[in-house]
Amino acid sequence: MPNLAADILKQHEREAIDELVASVVEVVPAYALSEASELRKNVEVLFTHFIDVLETGDTTRITRLFEEVAKKRVDQGFGSADFLRALLLVYPVVRKVVRKAGPRSDAALAHSFAEVEEAVIKLASVASNTFAAHLTRSAQRKVVALTELAAGLEERTRTAEHAAAAHRQALLEAEQFNERVVASLTSGVLVVDHPGMNVRLWSGRVEDITGISAAEAMGQPIERVVARLKGLPAEELITTVRAMDRLPLTKVSLESAKGQKRVVYLRAERLHARGEELKGTVILLDDITERELLIDSFSRYVSRDVVKRLLSRGDQGHELSGERKECSVLFADIRGFTGISERVSLEELHALLNEYFRVMIDEVTAHDGAIDKFIGDKIMAVFVADQSAGAPAATSAALAIQRRIQELNAARAAQGKAPIVVGIGINSGTVVMGTVGSQERMSFTVIGDVVNVADRLQSLAAAGETLVGKATFERLHGRFEVEPIGEQKLKGRQNAEAVFRVLREH
C-alpha cells in the first residue's frame, strides 16, 4: 500500500528539508559548526533515501549512507549522542510537515505515521550500530597507537619506580586535560553517581547557569541542590531519566539561585559499566536565554518562522538575498482615516490605531500569516503556503478581521466613538521573498506584481468589503461564497483585472 506520508513529504520536500536543517542546527550545537552547504546536502540525500525506505522498505542505500556519514562524523570528533539525536529529529519534523499539509483526520495517514515511526526507530538502531562500529574502530586504532607508545616508553624505562612515576604523571595530566576540556565547553556538565544520586562533577559553566558553586554542590544529593532553582520540574525530569534511561533535549525556564531568569536546554544520559551496571548519569545544560530573547524580540516584527529561517542560515544570515515563493498578499486600510484624525485628539488617535492593529495582528497570526509592514493606517500581511492553503488562509483572515472590526465598532458606539471601517484586498502568485536594503540596514519583505495588485484591490474595496483577484479566486476551491464584480481598471495598470467580492465562508 502506498505510504500517504511519503507522498505528502515528496510534495513538500523543500519545506521538510528547510525544517530539518533548522532543527539540526538548533538542537545539536555540534552541527552549527559544520559547513552549511555540506550539512544541507547530507540532509537532502538522507531525505531522499528515507522516502525510498518508506516506499520500498529497502534500507540498503540509506545503510551505505550511514556508513559514509558515520565515518566522517567520527573523524570530525562527533559523539554518538549528537549523531543519533540529529537522526531522531526526522520523525518530529516529518510529523509537523505532514500534519500541516495533510488531511486533518485520515485513518490512512495515521497508519502512515505508524510506518514512519517504525522506520525512524529501525534506522536509528542501524545508524547507532554503524556509528558505534566506526567509533570502536577509531578507538581501537588509538589504543594500538597508545600501546605502541607505551611500549616505546617502557623500553626506555630503567626501573619499575620510574615507570610508576611516569604512569602517575600521565594520569594526572589526563585528569587536568579532562578538567580543561570540561571547563572550555559552552555546555554545562554535571555528573550524578548511582545509587546515591550525589553530585560528582559540577563544571564552572553549570555554576554560571545555576548560580550554585561547585563547593555547594559537590557530594550533595542532586535533588537537594536543584531545589534552589525555581521553576525546574526536577521530579518530572528525574522520572523521565529513570523510565527512558535518558532525557531527550528539553527546554525549561527557571530562576537561578541568584534570582536570574534563564532559558535552558537540558539533556541527560545514564552511564553503564560493562555488564550493564548503572554507574551514574551525565547531564548537559545549554543556556539559550539570549537566543530566546532574540527570537522573542525579532518575532514582534516578523513571524517566528522567518526568525528561525534566518538563524538557520548561519554565516549567510547577514547577506542580502531573496527566493521565489508562492504566497498570498493582503492589504487592509481604514476608510476615511484622514477625516478621523482631524476630528480626534492625538491620544484618541493613538488608542484607535492600537485597537485596530491588535485586531489585524491577532487574526493574521491566527491564520498562519505574518505582518510584513505598517504604512500609516495601512497593513500589509503575507501568507506563505502552497496554492491550496495560502489563499484560503488569507481570505479567512480577511473575513475574521471584518467580523472583529464590527465587534470593535459595537464597543466604540457604546462609548460614543465613531466607527472604524476597513477595505481589504488580496492577491496571490509568485513573489521574491528576502532581504532588501543595504548591509547596514535591511528589511525582510516580498516584492513583485502580486503585491502591487493586492494594494490596488484594497484601494478599490469599499468600506467593510474584501476584494480578491482572479489568481486568489482560483485558489479558493469553492470554500467561500464569492460575487464577481467584473473586469476593473486598476490604477497604474494597462489591462483590466477580474475582481471578486468575498461574501462569506461556507
XYZ file of C-alpha atoms in Angstrom:
506
model
C 0.000 0.000 0.000
C 1.449 3.454 -0.874
C 2.621 5.449 2.110
C 0.474 8.617 2.301
C 3.007 10.411 4.497
C 5.753 9.715 1.937
C 3.598 11.181 -0.857
C 2.941 14.329 1.179
C 6.641 14.669 2.062
C 7.666 14.447 -1.599
C 5.230 17.246 -2.409
C 6.732 19.378 0.355
C 10.353 18.314 0.057
C 11.810 21.825 0.205
C 9.840 22.738 3.340
C 10.778 19.456 5.070
C 14.477 19.859 4.251
C 14.458 23.512 5.444
C 12.837 22.430 8.699
C 15.282 19.519 9.173
C 18.333 21.749 8.629
C 16.972 24.404 11.008
C 16.118 21.789 13.663
C 19.528 20.071 13.478
C 21.385 23.387 13.792
C 19.147 24.473 16.679
C 19.043 21.213 18.659
C 22.548 19.795 18.073
C 25.153 22.549 18.660
C 27.927 20.455 17.074
C 26.212 20.709 13.660
C 26.130 24.503 13.874
C 29.916 24.378 13.332
C 29.586 22.247 10.195
C 29.751 23.653 6.679
C 26.179 24.777 5.912
C 26.220 23.580 2.297
C 27.589 20.157 3.263
C 25.012 19.787 6.033
C 22.163 20.649 3.681
C 23.482 18.267 1.014
C 23.614 15.437 3.578
C 20.073 16.224 4.742
C 18.791 16.220 1.143
C 20.374 12.814 0.448
C 19.095 11.419 3.759
C 15.598 12.733 2.994
C 15.593 11.075 -0.455
C 16.777 7.739 0.971
C 14.265 7.960 3.834
C 11.396 8.394 1.353
C 12.783 5.379 -0.532
C 12.677 3.312 2.692
C 9.056 4.353 3.321
C 8.034 3.420 -0.219
C 10.042 0.221 -0.736
C 11.190 -0.948 2.687
C 14.724 -1.368 1.260
C 17.356 0.059 3.628
C 20.404 -0.806 1.502
C 21.068 2.692 0.165
C 20.466 4.504 3.442
C 22.691 1.987 5.282
C 25.535 2.818 2.866
C 24.871 6.499 3.533
C 25.091 5.889 7.298
C 28.477 4.185 6.750
C 29.851 7.215 4.883
C 28.418 9.850 7.227
C 29.297 7.956 10.422
C 32.959 7.601 9.404
C 33.161 11.290 8.575
C 31.480 12.354 11.845
C 33.733 10.102 13.939
C 36.771 11.655 12.213
C 35.317 15.105 12.989
C 35.017 14.238 16.669
C 31.219 13.961 16.887
C 29.750 11.934 19.735
C 27.235 9.140 19.225
C 24.599 11.173 21.107
C 24.889 14.089 18.644
C 24.742 11.743 15.639
C 21.715 9.812 16.896
C 19.905 12.903 18.175
C 20.165 14.532 14.736
C 18.668 11.408 13.111
C 15.803 11.247 15.622
C 14.770 14.765 14.590
C 13.420 13.225 11.374
C 10.222 11.985 12.996
C 9.016 15.230 14.687
C 9.870 17.235 11.544
C 8.082 14.728 9.289
C 5.110 14.753 11.634
C 4.990 18.567 11.655
C 5.189 18.863 7.843
C 2.633 16.119 7.191
C 0.271 17.378 9.896
C 0.398 20.839 8.411
C -0.035 19.785 4.776
C -2.050 16.564 5.053
C -5.717 15.907 5.841
C -6.784 16.660 9.388
C -8.375 13.272 10.047
C -7.447 10.296 7.943
C -7.026 6.681 9.058
C -4.594 6.033 6.212
C -2.446 8.959 7.373
C -2.416 7.588 10.920
C -1.257 4.225 9.553
C 1.422 6.030 7.520
C 2.631 7.793 10.670
C 2.986 4.415 12.362
C 5.099 3.202 9.449
C 7.171 6.416 9.598
C 7.779 5.993 13.335
C 8.717 2.329 12.860
C 11.116 3.258 10.059
C 12.763 6.009 12.145
C 13.263 3.632 15.106
C 14.675 0.931 12.819
C 17.006 3.355 11.058
C 18.067 4.889 14.383
C 19.152 1.426 15.508
C 21.063 0.823 12.265
C 22.684 4.270 12.435
C 23.590 3.858 16.109
C 25.231 0.467 15.474
C 27.067 1.818 12.446
C 28.337 4.853 14.348
C 29.332 2.694 17.308
C 31.271 0.363 14.998
C 33.221 3.260 13.484
C 33.763 4.756 16.923
C 35.058 1.399 18.164
C 37.438 1.053 15.229
C 38.667 4.599 15.796
C 39.192 3.862 19.470
C 40.990 0.634 18.616
C 43.367 2.479 16.344
C 44.074 4.960 19.109
C 44.546 2.125 21.576
C 47.038 0.488 19.224
C 48.884 3.762 18.838
C 48.911 4.321 22.588
C 50.054 0.739 23.167
C 52.950 1.223 20.778
C 53.802 4.470 22.500
C 53.649 2.787 25.913
C 55.893 0.006 24.643
C 58.399 2.575 23.460
C 58.307 4.355 26.792
C 58.652 1.050 28.645
C 61.783 0.235 26.724
C 63.276 3.496 27.897
C 62.208 2.932 31.451
C 65.083 1.613 33.551
C 63.253 0.845 36.736
C 59.736 -0.003 37.903
C 59.775 3.099 40.068
C 60.362 5.352 37.061
C 57.562 3.560 35.151
C 55.118 4.033 38.049
C 56.060 7.697 38.333
C 55.541 8.195 34.601
C 52.190 6.426 34.812
C 51.027 8.601 37.718
C 52.125 11.687 35.839
C 50.203 10.583 32.742
C 47.083 10.044 34.819
C 47.460 13.433 36.449
C 47.847 15.114 33.062
C 44.812 13.260 31.723
C 42.737 14.445 34.662
C 43.940 18.008 34.184
C 43.258 17.795 30.459
C 39.745 16.491 31.088
C 39.158 19.304 33.544
C 40.316 21.853 30.970
C 38.113 20.296 28.295
C 35.048 20.366 30.566
C 35.840 23.940 31.606
C 36.110 25.027 27.951
C 32.731 23.608 26.936
C 29.927 26.059 26.258
C 27.608 23.428 27.730
C 27.484 22.927 31.471
C 28.341 19.382 32.566
C 27.362 17.683 35.801
C 27.604 14.044 36.805
C 25.471 12.273 39.401
C 26.528 8.906 40.846
C 24.393 5.821 41.454
C 22.700 4.782 43.665
C 23.312 7.715 45.984
C 22.303 10.367 43.417
C 25.082 12.603 44.728
C 26.884 15.201 42.604
C 30.337 14.041 41.440
C 31.079 16.715 38.826
C 29.799 20.305 38.688
C 31.522 22.297 35.936
C 32.166 26.017 36.002
C 29.578 26.554 33.270
C 26.953 24.884 35.481
C 27.935 27.339 38.224
C 27.333 30.244 35.807
C 23.936 28.948 34.684
C 22.551 27.891 38.080
C 24.230 30.400 40.400
C 25.278 27.452 42.599
C 29.009 26.929 43.203
C 30.773 23.583 42.889
C 31.696 23.805 46.571
C 27.986 23.953 47.444
C 27.029 21.118 45.088
C 29.803 18.517 45.199
C 28.899 15.435 47.212
C 25.355 16.650 47.839
C 22.143 14.858 46.717
C 21.158 16.294 43.338
C 17.523 16.802 44.384
C 18.604 18.952 47.319
C 20.913 21.053 45.132
C 18.439 21.754 42.305
C 15.653 22.524 44.791
C 17.237 26.000 44.897
C 16.297 26.531 41.229
C 12.764 27.885 40.932
C 10.649 26.587 38.051
C 12.751 23.476 37.397
C 10.474 20.377 37.271
C 13.157 18.203 38.907
C 10.890 15.325 39.922
C 9.403 15.076 36.435
C 12.839 15.157 34.776
C 14.271 12.512 37.108
C 11.262 10.277 36.473
C 11.833 10.611 32.711
C 15.513 9.649 33.028
C 14.638 6.593 35.113
C 11.931 5.496 32.679
C 13.847 6.100 29.419
C 17.466 5.762 30.612
C 17.924 9.236 29.173
C 16.377 12.689 28.974
C 15.679 13.924 25.430
C 16.519 17.534 24.711
C 14.156 19.542 26.918
C 13.711 23.306 27.177
C 12.930 24.728 30.625
C 12.589 28.220 32.054
C 13.965 28.648 35.544
C 15.211 31.162 38.062
C 18.782 30.643 39.263
C 19.843 30.631 42.886
C 20.893 34.262 42.354
C 17.446 35.260 41.032
C 18.377 35.405 37.327
C 15.832 34.275 34.739
C 17.244 31.572 32.474
C 16.028 29.551 29.494
C 17.989 26.293 29.389
C 18.231 23.193 27.221
C 18.655 20.038 29.319
C 19.622 16.559 28.177
C 20.900 13.546 30.099
C 22.297 10.045 29.545
C 22.715 7.303 32.138
C 26.209 5.785 32.299
C 26.573 1.996 32.326
C 29.700 -0.005 33.019
C 30.374 -3.400 31.484
C 27.622 -5.869 32.282
C 25.072 -3.046 32.125
C 25.818 -1.980 35.692
C 24.486 1.547 36.231
C 27.234 3.892 37.363
C 25.583 7.305 37.196
C 24.077 9.984 34.977
C 25.704 12.761 32.967
C 23.609 15.900 32.448
C 24.312 18.684 29.931
C 22.956 22.234 30.228
C 22.959 24.879 27.489
C 21.963 28.447 28.342
C 19.842 29.742 25.433
C 18.472 32.805 27.244
C 19.990 35.321 24.805
C 18.828 33.313 21.797
C 15.261 33.124 23.150
C 15.288 36.865 23.852
C 16.460 37.477 20.273
C 13.696 35.292 18.828
C 11.072 36.858 21.081
C 12.161 40.410 20.235
C 12.562 39.842 16.493
C 9.230 37.968 16.352
C 7.461 41.193 17.259
C 8.367 42.410 13.769
C 8.326 39.253 11.633
C 6.969 35.739 12.119
C 8.831 33.130 14.181
C 9.283 31.038 11.027
C 11.218 33.904 9.432
C 13.386 34.292 12.553
C 14.226 30.573 12.659
C 14.990 30.535 8.932
C 17.407 33.471 9.282
C 19.090 31.880 12.318
C 19.458 28.556 10.499
C 21.361 30.202 7.635
C 24.497 30.719 9.734
C 27.060 32.957 8.053
C 24.646 33.821 5.251
C 22.210 35.478 7.688
C 23.687 38.983 7.096
C 23.644 38.808 3.290
C 21.034 40.407 1.063
C 19.212 37.557 -0.659
C 15.839 36.519 -1.996
C 13.987 33.478 -3.279
C 10.870 32.909 -5.339
C 7.871 31.922 -3.234
C 4.197 31.197 -3.798
C 2.148 33.354 -1.409
C -0.949 35.471 -0.909
C -0.632 39.158 -0.020
C -3.283 41.021 1.992
C -3.610 44.810 2.259
C -6.051 46.475 4.684
C -6.700 50.167 5.157
C -9.038 52.277 7.318
C -11.500 54.236 5.177
C -11.751 57.948 5.967
C -8.752 57.852 8.288
C -7.673 61.391 7.394
C -11.075 62.733 8.462
C -10.968 60.751 11.698
C -7.508 62.072 12.544
C -8.771 65.641 12.092
C -11.701 65.106 14.490
C -9.994 63.388 17.429
C -7.059 64.160 19.718
C -3.649 62.607 19.195
C -4.187 60.413 22.262
C -7.526 59.131 20.945
C -5.962 58.533 17.521
C -3.149 56.551 19.146
C -5.641 54.410 21.089
C -7.775 53.839 17.956
C -4.759 52.639 15.934
C -3.690 50.299 18.725
C -7.187 48.762 18.833
C -7.169 48.359 15.062
C -3.630 46.972 14.867
C -4.373 44.459 17.635
C -7.298 43.059 15.623
C -5.134 42.830 12.493
C -2.157 41.201 14.230
C -4.327 38.699 16.131
C -6.205 37.471 13.072
C -3.256 37.427 10.663
C -1.214 35.421 13.183
C -4.144 33.100 13.959
C -4.356 32.209 10.260
C -0.601 31.484 9.886
C 0.200 34.799 8.241
C 2.895 37.364 9.026
C 2.685 41.153 9.197
C 5.126 42.475 6.613
C 4.830 46.183 7.372
C 2.675 49.038 8.686
C 2.221 52.001 6.347
C 0.368 54.629 8.375
C -3.043 53.047 8.949
C -2.454 50.526 6.158
C -1.215 46.990 6.884
C 0.469 44.510 4.560
C 0.401 40.813 5.506
C 1.844 37.757 3.779
C 0.539 34.182 3.818
C 3.186 31.735 2.581
C 1.886 28.279 1.665
C 1.164 26.123 -1.334
C -1.578 27.023 -3.789
C -4.243 25.123 -1.860
C -3.625 26.721 1.531
C -2.238 30.269 1.294
C -5.162 31.948 -0.443
C -7.899 30.373 1.761
C -5.933 31.302 4.876
C -5.622 34.930 3.761
C -9.328 35.080 2.826
C -10.410 33.550 6.151
C -8.220 36.082 7.939
C -9.866 38.949 5.998
C -13.385 37.807 6.966
C -12.296 37.365 10.588
C -10.865 40.894 10.564
C -14.140 42.342 9.277
C -16.085 40.461 11.999
C -13.735 41.698 14.708
C -13.985 45.250 13.393
C -17.784 45.030 13.684
C -17.441 43.853 17.301
C -14.985 46.658 17.982
C -17.385 49.195 16.478
C -20.190 47.984 18.752
C -17.983 48.701 21.763
C -16.940 52.075 20.337
C -20.575 53.027 19.705
C -21.393 52.298 23.354
C -18.649 54.774 24.274
C -19.941 57.389 21.834
C -16.997 56.956 19.468
C -17.039 56.913 15.673
C -16.832 53.504 13.967
C -13.854 52.159 12.024
C -14.450 50.779 8.515
C -11.837 48.811 6.618
C -11.316 47.860 2.976
C -9.254 44.741 2.210
C -7.609 43.482 -0.981
C -5.959 40.087 -1.564
C -3.901 38.794 -4.464
C -1.919 35.555 -4.950
C 1.000 34.388 -7.021
C 4.781 34.194 -7.132
C 6.901 36.844 -5.398
C 10.531 37.296 -4.448
C 10.860 36.971 -0.673
C 14.005 38.084 1.092
C 16.046 40.927 2.469
C 16.322 44.279 0.713
C 18.264 47.398 1.569
C 21.963 47.578 2.370
C 24.420 45.756 4.598
C 23.890 48.480 7.224
C 20.089 48.341 7.218
C 17.920 45.537 5.864
C 14.219 44.817 5.616
C 12.644 41.393 5.144
C 9.772 41.708 2.660
C 8.169 40.392 -0.517
C 8.224 42.170 -3.871
C 6.550 41.633 -7.215
C 3.483 42.469 -9.265
C 1.358 40.310 -6.926
C 1.963 42.888 -4.185
C 1.059 45.831 -6.398
C -2.249 44.259 -7.498
C -3.187 43.419 -3.887
C -2.681 47.065 -2.912
C -4.761 48.285 -5.879
C -7.579 45.865 -4.920
C -7.518 47.268 -1.412
C -7.852 50.804 -2.787
C -10.843 49.665 -4.866
C -12.593 47.941 -1.938
C -15.457 49.817 -0.292
C -15.866 50.117 3.479
C -16.295 46.692 5.040
C -15.561 44.977 1.716
C -12.988 42.301 0.818
C -11.923 42.044 -2.818
C -9.732 39.339 -4.348
C -8.067 38.989 -7.721
C -8.532 36.175 -10.197
C -5.436 34.294 -9.022
C -6.761 34.209 -5.461
C -10.282 33.280 -6.569
C -8.942 30.265 -8.479
C -7.188 29.033 -5.328
C -10.268 29.200 -3.060
C -11.746 25.968 -4.488
C -15.320 26.843 -3.640
C -14.740 27.274 0.090
C -16.140 30.802 0.035
C -19.219 32.498 -1.362
C -17.812 34.935 -3.887
C -19.534 37.504 -6.109
C -17.852 38.567 -9.384
C -17.915 42.305 -9.964
C -16.450 42.187 -13.452
C -13.287 43.475 -15.030
C -11.946 46.544 -13.262
C -9.375 49.072 -14.333
C -6.781 49.283 -11.527
C -4.690 52.378 -11.035
C -1.353 52.243 -12.842
C -2.173 49.112 -14.878
C -2.869 48.933 -18.597
C -5.088 45.850 -18.632
C -8.302 45.428 -16.637
C -8.332 42.801 -13.886
C -11.108 40.344 -12.991
C -12.213 41.200 -9.444
C -14.358 39.242 -6.980
C -16.119 40.302 -3.761
C -15.906 37.775 -0.874
C -19.220 37.444 0.978
C -18.780 34.616 3.451
C -17.081 31.295 4.122
C -19.105 28.108 3.580
